PDB file of C-alpha atoms in Angstrom:
ATOM      1  CA  UNK A   8     106.988 245.778 203.783  1.00 41.00           C
ATOM      2  CA  UNK A   9     108.481 242.306 203.401  1.00 40.00           C
ATOM      3  CA  UNK A  10     110.429 241.008 206.307  1.00 39.00           C
ATOM      4  CA  UNK A  11     113.413 238.992 205.113  1.00 42.00           C
ATOM      5  CA  UNK A  12     113.964 235.572 206.604  1.00 39.00           C
ATOM      6  CA  UNK A  13     117.360 234.447 207.824  1.00 37.00           C
ATOM      7  CA  UNK A  14     120.022 233.886 205.262  1.00 39.00           C
ATOM      8  CA  UNK A  15     120.738 230.420 204.040  1.00 34.00           C
ATOM      9  CA  UNK A  16     123.672 229.006 202.130  1.00 37.00           C
ATOM     10  CA  UNK A  17     124.761 230.855 199.059  1.00 39.00           C
ATOM     11  CA  UNK A  18     122.758 229.879 195.996  1.00 38.00           C
ATOM     12  CA  UNK A  19     119.595 228.993 197.871  1.00 35.00           C
ATOM     13  CA  UNK A  20     116.563 231.154 197.580  1.00 36.00           C
ATOM     14  CA  UNK A  21     115.388 233.397 200.402  1.00 34.00           C
ATOM     15  CA  UNK A  22     111.829 233.682 201.479  1.00 32.00           C
ATOM     16  CA  UNK A  23     109.995 236.669 202.865  1.00 34.00           C
ATOM     17  CA  UNK A  24     106.455 236.852 204.185  1.00 32.00           C
ATOM     18  CA  UNK A  25     104.428 239.964 204.026  1.00 36.00           C
ATOM     19  CA  UNK A  26     100.885 241.378 204.618  1.00 37.00           C
ATOM     20  CA  UNK A  27      98.261 241.830 201.915  1.00 37.00           C
ATOM     21  CA  UNK A  28      98.309 242.764 199.075  1.00 39.00           C
ATOM     22  CA  UNK A  29     101.286 240.403 198.771  1.00 38.00           C
ATOM     23  CA  UNK A  30     101.435 236.676 198.958  1.00 39.00           C
ATOM     24  CA  UNK A  31     104.630 234.981 200.200  1.00 36.00           C
ATOM     25  CA  UNK A  32     107.359 236.452 198.025  1.00 39.00           C
ATOM     26  CA  UNK A  33     110.143 234.258 196.728  1.00 39.00           C
ATOM     27  CA  UNK A  34     113.098 235.939 195.119  1.00 39.00           C
ATOM     28  CA  UNK A  35     116.379 234.813 193.922  1.00 40.00           C
ATOM     29  CA  UNK A  36     118.741 237.634 193.994  1.00 37.00           C
ATOM     30  CA  UNK A  37     121.511 235.145 194.436  1.00 34.00           C
ATOM     31  CA  UNK A  38     120.417 233.301 191.395  1.00 42.00           C
ATOM     32  CA  UNK A  39     122.358 234.216 188.249  1.00 45.00           C
ATOM     33  CA  UNK A  40     120.826 233.790 184.755  1.00 45.00           C
ATOM     34  CA  UNK A  41     123.081 233.656 181.745  1.00 44.00           C
ATOM     35  CA  UNK A  42     122.112 236.116 179.013  1.00 46.00           C
ATOM     36  CA  UNK A  43     122.683 236.139 175.344  1.00 45.00           C
ATOM     37  CA  UNK A  44     126.182 237.622 175.785  1.00 46.00           C
ATOM     38  CA  UNK A  45     127.230 234.797 178.060  1.00 44.00           C
ATOM     39  CA  UNK A  46     127.245 237.162 181.065  1.00 58.00           C
ATOM     40  CA  UNK A  47     125.649 236.295 184.291  1.00 67.00           C
ATOM     41  CA  UNK A  48     122.839 238.627 185.380  1.00 71.00           C
ATOM     42  CA  UNK A  49     121.773 238.618 189.084  1.00 89.00           C
ATOM     43  CA  UNK A  50     117.969 238.466 188.931  1.00 95.00           C
ATOM     44  CA  UNK A  51     115.107 239.066 191.361  1.00 96.00           C
ATOM     45  CA  UNK A  52     111.909 237.024 191.029  1.00 97.00           C
ATOM     46  CA  UNK A  53     108.872 237.794 193.019  1.00 96.00           C
ATOM     47  CA  UNK A  54     105.233 236.520 193.198  1.00 97.00           C
ATOM     48  CA  UNK A  55     102.785 239.030 194.488  1.00 98.00           C
ATOM     49  CA  UNK A  56      99.046 239.541 194.897  1.00 98.00           C
ATOM     50  CA  UNK A  57      97.958 242.814 193.160  1.00 98.00           C
ATOM     51  CA  UNK A  58      94.568 244.227 194.088  1.00 98.00           C
ATOM     52  CA  UNK A  59      92.174 244.766 191.137  1.00 98.00           C
ATOM     53  CA  UNK A  60      88.690 245.976 190.630  1.00 96.00           C
ATOM     54  CA  UNK A  61      87.467 242.288 190.930  1.00 97.00           C
ATOM     55  CA  UNK A  62      89.860 240.866 193.520  1.00 97.00           C
ATOM     56  CA  UNK A  63      93.515 240.115 193.423  1.00 98.00           C
ATOM     57  CA  UNK A  64      95.633 238.716 190.603  1.00 98.00           C
ATOM     58  CA  UNK A  65      98.714 236.623 191.489  1.00 98.00           C
ATOM     59  CA  UNK A  66     101.516 238.118 189.379  1.00 98.00           C
ATOM     60  CA  UNK A  67     105.019 236.786 188.707  1.00 98.00           C
ATOM     61  CA  UNK A  68     107.579 239.525 188.434  1.00 98.00           C
ATOM     62  CA  UNK A  69     111.196 239.273 187.227  1.00 98.00           C
ATOM     63  CA  UNK A  70     113.815 241.981 186.815  1.00 98.00           C
ATOM     64  CA  UNK A  71     117.606 242.479 187.090  1.00 97.00           C
ATOM     65  CA  UNK A  72     118.843 243.098 190.596  1.00 95.00           C
ATOM     66  CA  UNK A  73     120.775 246.269 189.726  1.00 93.00           C
ATOM     67  CA  UNK A  74     120.630 249.131 187.213  1.00 91.00           C
ATOM     68  CA  UNK A  75     116.983 250.165 187.429  1.00 91.00           C
ATOM     69  CA  UNK A  76     114.452 251.509 187.179  1.00 97.00           C
ATOM     70  CA  UNK A  77     113.654 249.286 184.215  1.00 98.00           C
ATOM     71  CA  UNK A  78     111.012 249.705 181.515  1.00 98.00           C
ATOM     72  CA  UNK A  79     107.998 247.675 182.333  1.00 98.00           C
ATOM     73  CA  UNK A  80     106.923 244.780 180.101  1.00 98.00           C
ATOM     74  CA  UNK A  81     103.461 243.253 180.609  1.00 98.00           C
ATOM     75  CA  UNK A  82     103.524 239.627 179.540  1.00 98.00           C
ATOM     76  CA  UNK A  83      99.952 238.344 179.092  1.00 98.00           C
ATOM     77  CA  UNK A  84      99.546 234.522 179.372  1.00 98.00           C
ATOM     78  CA  UNK A  85      98.073 232.178 176.787  1.00 97.00           C
ATOM     79  CA  UNK A  86      94.960 230.049 177.264  1.00 96.00           C
ATOM     80  CA  UNK A  87      96.615 227.128 179.182  1.00 95.00           C
ATOM     81  CA  UNK A  88      97.364 229.659 181.952  1.00 95.00           C
ATOM     82  CA  UNK A  89     100.328 230.251 184.337  1.00 96.00           C
ATOM     83  CA  UNK A  90     103.063 227.601 184.306  1.00 96.00           C
ATOM     84  CA  UNK A  91     106.840 227.439 184.706  1.00 96.00           C
ATOM     85  CA  UNK A  92     107.218 227.489 180.987  1.00 96.00           C
ATOM     86  CA  UNK A  93     105.852 231.037 180.959  1.00 97.00           C
ATOM     87  CA  UNK A  94     107.855 232.144 184.042  1.00 97.00           C
ATOM     88  CA  UNK A  95     111.048 230.957 182.278  1.00 97.00           C
ATOM     89  CA  UNK A  96     110.074 233.043 179.283  1.00 97.00           C
ATOM     90  CA  UNK A  97     109.487 236.022 181.569  1.00 98.00           C
ATOM     91  CA  UNK A  98     112.894 235.560 183.177  1.00 97.00           C
ATOM     92  CA  UNK A  99     114.557 235.405 179.724  1.00 97.00           C
ATOM     93  CA  UNK A 100     112.934 238.674 178.769  1.00 97.00           C
ATOM     94  CA  UNK A 101     113.830 240.322 182.107  1.00 98.00           C
ATOM     95  CA  UNK A 102     117.532 239.547 181.578  1.00 96.00           C
ATOM     96  CA  UNK A 103     117.543 242.063 178.745  1.00 96.00           C
ATOM     97  CA  UNK A 104     116.840 244.778 181.250  1.00 97.00           C
ATOM     98  CA  UNK A 105     113.082 244.796 181.744  1.00 98.00           C
ATOM     99  CA  UNK A 106     110.669 244.738 184.752  1.00 98.00           C
ATOM    100  CA  UNK A 107     108.443 241.941 183.489  1.00 98.00           C
ATOM    101  CA  UNK A 108     104.978 241.269 184.953  1.00 98.00           C
ATOM    102  CA  UNK A 109     103.193 237.996 184.221  1.00 98.00           C
ATOM    103  CA  UNK A 110      99.620 238.181 185.774  1.00 98.00           C
ATOM    104  CA  UNK A 111      97.148 235.424 186.252  1.00 98.00           C
ATOM    105  CA  UNK A 112      94.149 236.450 184.132  1.00 98.00           C
ATOM    106  CA  UNK A 113      91.860 233.616 185.416  1.00 98.00           C
ATOM    107  CA  UNK A 114      91.829 234.844 189.006  1.00 98.00           C
ATOM    108  CA  UNK A 115      88.107 235.724 188.785  1.00 97.00           C
ATOM    109  CA  UNK A 116      87.479 232.030 188.249  1.00 96.00           C
ATOM    110  CA  UNK A 117      89.652 231.145 191.249  1.00 95.00           C
ATOM    111  CA  UNK A 118      92.228 229.261 189.208  1.00 94.00           C
ATOM    112  CA  UNK A 119      95.831 229.851 188.189  1.00 93.00           C
ATOM    113  CA  UNK A 120      97.726 226.731 186.965  1.00 92.00           C
ATOM    114  CA  UNK A 121      95.585 224.305 184.977  1.00 92.00           C
ATOM    115  CA  UNK A 122      98.132 221.564 184.446  1.00 89.00           C
ATOM    116  CA  UNK A 123      98.640 219.599 181.226  1.00 88.00           C
ATOM    117  CA  UNK A 124      95.989 220.155 178.623  1.00 88.00           C
ATOM    118  CA  UNK A 125      95.260 217.046 176.452  1.00 86.00           C
ATOM    119  CA  UNK A 126      95.228 217.616 172.672  1.00 84.00           C
ATOM    120  CA  UNK A 127      91.782 215.912 172.324  1.00 88.00           C
ATOM    121  CA  UNK A 128      89.230 218.679 171.682  1.00 83.00           C
ATOM    122  CA  UNK A 129      86.611 216.758 173.684  1.00 87.00           C
ATOM    123  CA  UNK A 130      88.817 216.370 176.765  1.00 92.00           C
ATOM    124  CA  UNK A 131      87.219 217.898 179.844  1.00 93.00           C
ATOM    125  CA  UNK A 132      90.404 219.746 180.657  1.00 92.00           C
ATOM    126  CA  UNK A 133      90.397 221.499 177.331  1.00 92.00           C
ATOM    127  CA  UNK A 134      86.722 222.344 177.608  1.00 93.00           C
ATOM    128  CA  UNK A 135      87.374 223.903 180.987  1.00 95.00           C
ATOM    129  CA  UNK A 136      90.266 225.882 179.572  1.00 94.00           C
ATOM    130  CA  UNK A 137      88.052 227.388 176.869  1.00 94.00           C
ATOM    131  CA  UNK A 138      85.509 228.206 179.488  1.00 96.00           C
ATOM    132  CA  UNK A 139      88.072 230.182 181.461  1.00 96.00           C
ATOM    133  CA  UNK A 140      89.378 231.817 178.283  1.00 95.00           C
ATOM    134  CA  UNK A 141      85.884 232.909 177.342  1.00 96.00           C
ATOM    135  CA  UNK A 142      85.237 234.331 180.773  1.00 97.00           C
ATOM    136  CA  UNK A 143      87.544 237.253 180.211  1.00 98.00           C
ATOM    137  CA  UNK A 144      87.548 240.014 177.528  1.00 98.00           C
ATOM    138  CA  UNK A 145      89.307 243.221 176.611  1.00 98.00           C
ATOM    139  CA  UNK A 146      87.495 245.463 179.197  1.00 98.00           C
ATOM    140  CA  UNK A 147      88.309 243.103 182.053  1.00 98.00           C
ATOM    141  CA  UNK A 148      91.929 242.616 181.104  1.00 98.00           C
ATOM    142  CA  UNK A 149      92.385 246.387 180.585  1.00 98.00           C
ATOM    143  CA  UNK A 150      91.094 246.872 184.161  1.00 98.00           C
ATOM    144  CA  UNK A 151      93.657 244.404 185.241  1.00 98.00           C
ATOM    145  CA  UNK A 152      96.371 246.247 183.232  1.00 98.00           C
ATOM    146  CA  UNK A 153      95.445 249.457 185.050  1.00 98.00           C
ATOM    147  CA  UNK A 154      95.950 247.656 188.313  1.00 98.00           C
ATOM    148  CA  UNK A 155      99.269 246.288 187.280  1.00 98.00           C
ATOM    149  CA  UNK A 156     100.529 249.695 186.279  1.00 98.00           C
ATOM    150  CA  UNK A 157      99.230 251.210 189.495  1.00 98.00           C
ATOM    151  CA  UNK A 158     101.225 248.612 191.401  1.00 98.00           C
ATOM    152  CA  UNK A 159     104.373 249.138 189.388  1.00 98.00           C
ATOM    153  CA  UNK A 160     104.094 252.834 189.830  1.00 98.00           C
ATOM    154  CA  UNK A 161     105.045 252.222 193.496  1.00 97.00           C
ATOM    155  CA  UNK A 162     108.038 250.038 192.678  1.00 97.00           C
ATOM    156  CA  UNK A 163     111.535 251.612 192.642  1.00 97.00           C
ATOM    157  CA  UNK A 164     112.678 249.032 190.094  1.00 97.00           C
ATOM    158  CA  UNK A 165     109.999 249.904 187.623  1.00 98.00           C
ATOM    159  CA  UNK A 166     109.764 252.743 185.089  1.00 98.00           C
ATOM    160  CA  UNK A 167     106.027 252.851 184.225  1.00 97.00           C
ATOM    161  CA  UNK A 168     106.481 255.813 181.831  1.00 97.00           C
ATOM    162  CA  UNK A 169     107.935 253.301 179.310  1.00 98.00           C
ATOM    163  CA  UNK A 170     105.907 250.101 178.846  1.00 98.00           C
ATOM    164  CA  UNK A 171     106.002 247.265 176.419  1.00 98.00           C
ATOM    165  CA  UNK A 172     103.475 244.429 176.019  1.00 98.00           C
ATOM    166  CA  UNK A 173     103.489 240.955 174.619  1.00 98.00           C
ATOM    167  CA  UNK A 174     100.618 238.506 174.437  1.00 98.00           C
ATOM    168  CA  UNK A 175     100.457 234.899 173.150  1.00 98.00           C
ATOM    169  CA  UNK A 176      97.390 233.154 171.719  1.00 97.00           C
ATOM    170  CA  UNK A 177      94.235 234.517 173.403  1.00 97.00           C
ATOM    171  CA  UNK A 178      96.297 237.464 174.720  1.00 98.00           C
ATOM    172  CA  UNK A 179      97.690 238.951 171.492  1.00 98.00           C
ATOM    173  CA  UNK A 180      94.579 241.091 171.453  1.00 98.00           C
ATOM    174  CA  UNK A 181      95.233 242.176 174.996  1.00 98.00           C
ATOM    175  CA  UNK A 182      98.772 243.281 174.249  1.00 98.00           C
ATOM    176  CA  UNK A 183      97.528 245.359 171.419  1.00 98.00           C
ATOM    177  CA  UNK A 184      94.625 246.729 173.355  1.00 98.00           C
ATOM    178  CA  UNK A 185      96.900 247.891 176.163  1.00 98.00           C
ATOM    179  CA  UNK A 186      98.593 250.097 173.493  1.00 98.00           C
ATOM    180  CA  UNK A 187      95.269 251.702 172.612  1.00 98.00           C
ATOM    181  CA  UNK A 188      94.008 252.016 176.242  1.00 98.00           C
ATOM    182  CA  UNK A 189      97.230 253.375 177.645  1.00 98.00           C
ATOM    183  CA  UNK A 190      98.780 255.280 174.696  1.00 97.00           C
ATOM    184  CA  UNK A 191     100.756 257.623 176.906  1.00 97.00           C
ATOM    185  CA  UNK A 192     102.646 254.652 178.469  1.00 98.00           C
ATOM    186  CA  UNK A 193     102.685 251.691 176.052  1.00 98.00           C
ATOM    187  CA  UNK A 194     105.426 252.342 173.380  1.00 98.00           C
ATOM    188  CA  UNK A 195     105.522 248.862 171.827  1.00 98.00           C
ATOM    189  CA  UNK A 196     103.152 245.849 171.675  1.00 98.00           C
ATOM    190  CA  UNK A 197     103.603 242.412 170.213  1.00 98.00           C
ATOM    191  CA  UNK A 198     101.053 239.735 169.419  1.00 98.00           C
ATOM    192  CA  UNK A 199     102.434 236.238 168.926  1.00 98.00           C
ATOM    193  CA  UNK A 200     100.026 233.978 167.038  1.00 98.00           C
ATOM    194  CA  UNK A 201      97.215 236.050 168.613  1.00 97.00           C
ATOM    195  CA  UNK A 202      93.512 235.304 168.199  1.00 97.00           C
ATOM    196  CA  UNK A 203      90.468 237.493 167.816  1.00 97.00           C
ATOM    197  CA  UNK A 204      92.690 240.076 166.069  1.00 97.00           C
ATOM    198  CA  UNK A 205      90.027 241.165 163.515  1.00 97.00           C
ATOM    199  CA  UNK A 206      86.408 241.288 164.800  1.00 96.00           C
ATOM    200  CA  UNK A 207      83.358 243.475 164.022  1.00 95.00           C
ATOM    201  CA  UNK A 208      83.793 245.248 167.360  1.00 95.00           C
ATOM    202  CA  UNK A 209      85.061 248.843 167.668  1.00 95.00           C
ATOM    203  CA  UNK A 210      87.893 247.651 169.936  1.00 96.00           C
ATOM    204  CA  UNK A 211      89.145 245.115 167.372  1.00 97.00           C
ATOM    205  CA  UNK A 212      92.963 245.006 167.419  1.00 97.00           C
ATOM    206  CA  UNK A 213      93.220 245.427 163.656  1.00 97.00           C
ATOM    207  CA  UNK A 214      91.826 248.932 164.091  1.00 97.00           C
ATOM    208  CA  UNK A 215      94.539 249.939 166.601  1.00 97.00           C
ATOM    209  CA  UNK A 216      96.647 252.154 164.307  1.00 96.00           C
ATOM    210  CA  UNK A 217      94.396 255.200 164.694  1.00 94.00           C
ATOM    211  CA  UNK A 218      94.351 254.850 168.583  1.00 97.00           C
ATOM    212  CA  UNK A 219      98.024 254.546 169.499  1.00 97.00           C
ATOM    213  CA  UNK A 220     101.489 255.724 168.424  1.00 96.00           C
ATOM    214  CA  UNK A 221     103.102 252.543 169.755  1.00 98.00           C
ATOM    215  CA  UNK A 222     104.969 250.324 167.371  1.00 98.00           C
ATOM    216  CA  UNK A 223     102.902 247.131 166.808  1.00 98.00           C
ATOM    217  CA  UNK A 224     104.266 243.728 165.776  1.00 98.00           C
ATOM    218  CA  UNK A 225     102.167 240.608 164.806  1.00 98.00           C
ATOM    219  CA  UNK A 226     104.055 237.250 164.620  1.00 98.00           C
ATOM    220  CA  UNK A 227     101.706 234.816 162.871  1.00 98.00           C
ATOM    221  CA  UNK A 228     101.958 231.063 162.334  1.00 97.00           C
ATOM    222  CA  UNK A 229     101.742 229.887 158.704  1.00 97.00           C
ATOM    223  CA  UNK A 230      99.129 227.247 159.695  1.00 97.00           C
ATOM    224  CA  UNK A 231      96.764 228.396 162.456  1.00 97.00           C
ATOM    225  CA  UNK A 232      93.107 227.318 162.796  1.00 94.00           C
ATOM    226  CA  UNK A 233      92.653 230.025 165.461  1.00 94.00           C
ATOM    227  CA  UNK A 234      94.053 232.784 163.192  1.00 95.00           C
ATOM    228  CA  UNK A 235      93.489 231.763 159.550  1.00 96.00           C
ATOM    229  CA  UNK A 236      94.875 233.677 156.605  1.00 96.00           C
ATOM    230  CA  UNK A 237      91.717 235.760 156.079  1.00 97.00           C
ATOM    231  CA  UNK A 238      92.171 237.155 159.540  1.00 97.00           C
ATOM    232  CA  UNK A 239      95.870 237.848 159.053  1.00 97.00           C
ATOM    233  CA  UNK A 240      94.904 239.693 155.756  1.00 97.00           C
ATOM    234  CA  UNK A 241      92.571 241.930 157.675  1.00 98.00           C
ATOM    235  CA  UNK A 242      95.248 242.794 160.190  1.00 98.00           C
ATOM    236  CA  UNK A 243      97.617 243.581 157.325  1.00 97.00           C
ATOM    237  CA  UNK A 244      95.069 245.831 155.753  1.00 97.00           C
ATOM    238  CA  UNK A 245      94.556 247.540 159.068  1.00 97.00           C
ATOM    239  CA  UNK A 246      98.276 248.110 159.556  1.00 97.00           C
ATOM    240  CA  UNK A 247      98.728 249.466 155.937  1.00 95.00           C
ATOM    241  CA  UNK A 248     100.472 252.806 155.778  1.00 93.00           C
ATOM    242  CA  UNK A 249     102.051 252.449 159.242  1.00 95.00           C
ATOM    243  CA  UNK A 250     105.459 251.307 160.363  1.00 94.00           C
ATOM    244  CA  UNK A 251     103.836 248.310 162.058  1.00 98.00           C
ATOM    245  CA  UNK A 252     104.709 244.764 160.918  1.00 98.00           C
ATOM    246  CA  UNK A 253     102.639 241.598 160.273  1.00 98.00           C
ATOM    247  CA  UNK A 254     105.040 238.699 159.773  1.00 98.00           C
ATOM    248  CA  UNK A 255     104.139 235.117 158.862  1.00 98.00           C
ATOM    249  CA  UNK A 256     106.596 232.455 160.145  1.00 98.00           C
ATOM    250  CA  UNK A 257     106.907 229.760 157.450  1.00 97.00           C
ATOM    251  CA  UNK A 258     106.395 226.142 158.421  1.00 97.00           C
ATOM    252  CA  UNK A 259     104.974 226.940 161.809  1.00 98.00           C
ATOM    253  CA  UNK A 260     101.727 226.097 163.648  1.00 97.00           C
ATOM    254  CA  UNK A 261      99.852 227.891 166.491  1.00 96.00           C
ATOM    255  CA  UNK A 262     102.002 227.655 169.619  1.00 95.00           C
ATOM    256  CA  UNK A 263     105.399 227.425 167.863  1.00 96.00           C
ATOM    257  CA  UNK A 264     107.195 229.601 170.419  1.00 97.00           C
ATOM    258  CA  UNK A 265     106.539 227.408 173.495  1.00 95.00           C
ATOM    259  CA  UNK A 266     109.412 224.970 174.117  1.00 92.00           C
ATOM    260  CA  UNK A 267     107.206 222.344 175.744  1.00 89.00           C
ATOM    261  CA  UNK A 268     104.628 222.190 172.963  1.00 89.00           C
ATOM    262  CA  UNK A 269     104.637 219.422 170.341  1.00 90.00           C
ATOM    263  CA  UNK A 270     104.540 222.191 167.645  1.00 94.00           C
ATOM    264  CA  UNK A 271     107.614 223.959 169.047  1.00 95.00           C
ATOM    265  CA  UNK A 272     109.805 225.234 166.172  1.00 96.00           C
ATOM    266  CA  UNK A 273     113.162 226.177 167.469  1.00 96.00           C
ATOM    267  CA  UNK A 274     114.317 228.422 164.657  1.00 97.00           C
ATOM    268  CA  UNK A 275     110.978 230.278 164.548  1.00 97.00           C
ATOM    269  CA  UNK A 276     110.917 230.689 168.293  1.00 97.00           C
ATOM    270  CA  UNK A 277     114.343 232.156 168.315  1.00 98.00           C
ATOM    271  CA  UNK A 278     113.443 234.524 165.509  1.00 98.00           C
ATOM    272  CA  UNK A 279     110.407 235.670 167.504  1.00 98.00           C
ATOM    273  CA  UNK A 280     112.742 236.502 170.439  1.00 98.00           C
ATOM    274  CA  UNK A 281     114.938 238.467 168.124  1.00 98.00           C
ATOM    275  CA  UNK A 282     112.063 240.347 166.706  1.00 98.00           C
ATOM    276  CA  UNK A 283     110.506 240.972 170.180  1.00 98.00           C
ATOM    277  CA  UNK A 284     113.762 242.249 171.730  1.00 98.00           C
ATOM    278  CA  UNK A 285     114.574 244.459 168.714  1.00 98.00           C
ATOM    279  CA  UNK A 286     111.004 245.952 169.001  1.00 98.00           C
ATOM    280  CA  UNK A 287     111.721 246.812 172.615  1.00 98.00           C
ATOM    281  CA  UNK A 288     115.201 248.210 171.956  1.00 98.00           C
ATOM    282  CA  UNK A 289     113.739 250.616 169.409  1.00 97.00           C
ATOM    283  CA  UNK A 290     110.890 251.827 171.638  1.00 98.00           C
ATOM    284  CA  UNK A 291     111.632 251.197 175.270  1.00 98.00           C
ATOM    285  CA  UNK A 292     114.949 253.034 175.676  1.00 91.00           C
ATOM    286  CA  UNK A 293     114.854 255.164 178.890  1.00 79.00           C
TER     287      UNK A 293
END
């Protein structure tokens, strides 16, 4: 168990050190995050090491201080990896009443934060990023997902019987795959400009309807070289006859939901938040 350090002045973070499988845990139960209703919600942030089949994944966790246990939301990172931008998005999601877990999916390669990625396709940083991205796949990430849920099973603040997922870019497929691999737990899954959504493999996300009862939502950019219209059409065909939705966001490009991207589209980003939270409200009620 974590041993709390002495208290500091109000408003400052407290630090606790613990034994494996945890890293140093930093939480901010004094920190208050303003939610959409202009109310301040006391939040707890943690960064922990979660044991997996292949090692340990450093995972950022955020949830409200009181009122749990909360439905679990697995937030799968995009290709540029863990960064404060994603942590802020996880915090925003958590203020709506969720136990949000943001795992590092590149831990097998011994990396977590890649830093700025130049737009030049020939930049060595971008080539390394694609190498890391191609080093993982659905089976590996589903093993990680099992480890995340096992960890959350032991947390009083988490309700692992009710799980939602969301994945951006490379991880849209992982969010949907979690719904097919853990159909008794995952009730809703969202892919936001996801890639590799329609492949010739039996685990292709566009074939998910027959493997899960979870509600699926696909937010797609209008212009996306990583998920062109023909792929979106296959996903639409795969979802035909279900209550799942494939929505194209007009005037957007791949990455539109990230505030620090040049392609950030504020109106579309806010719409994606509305769609995501509505999806969870419909399906993740305790």
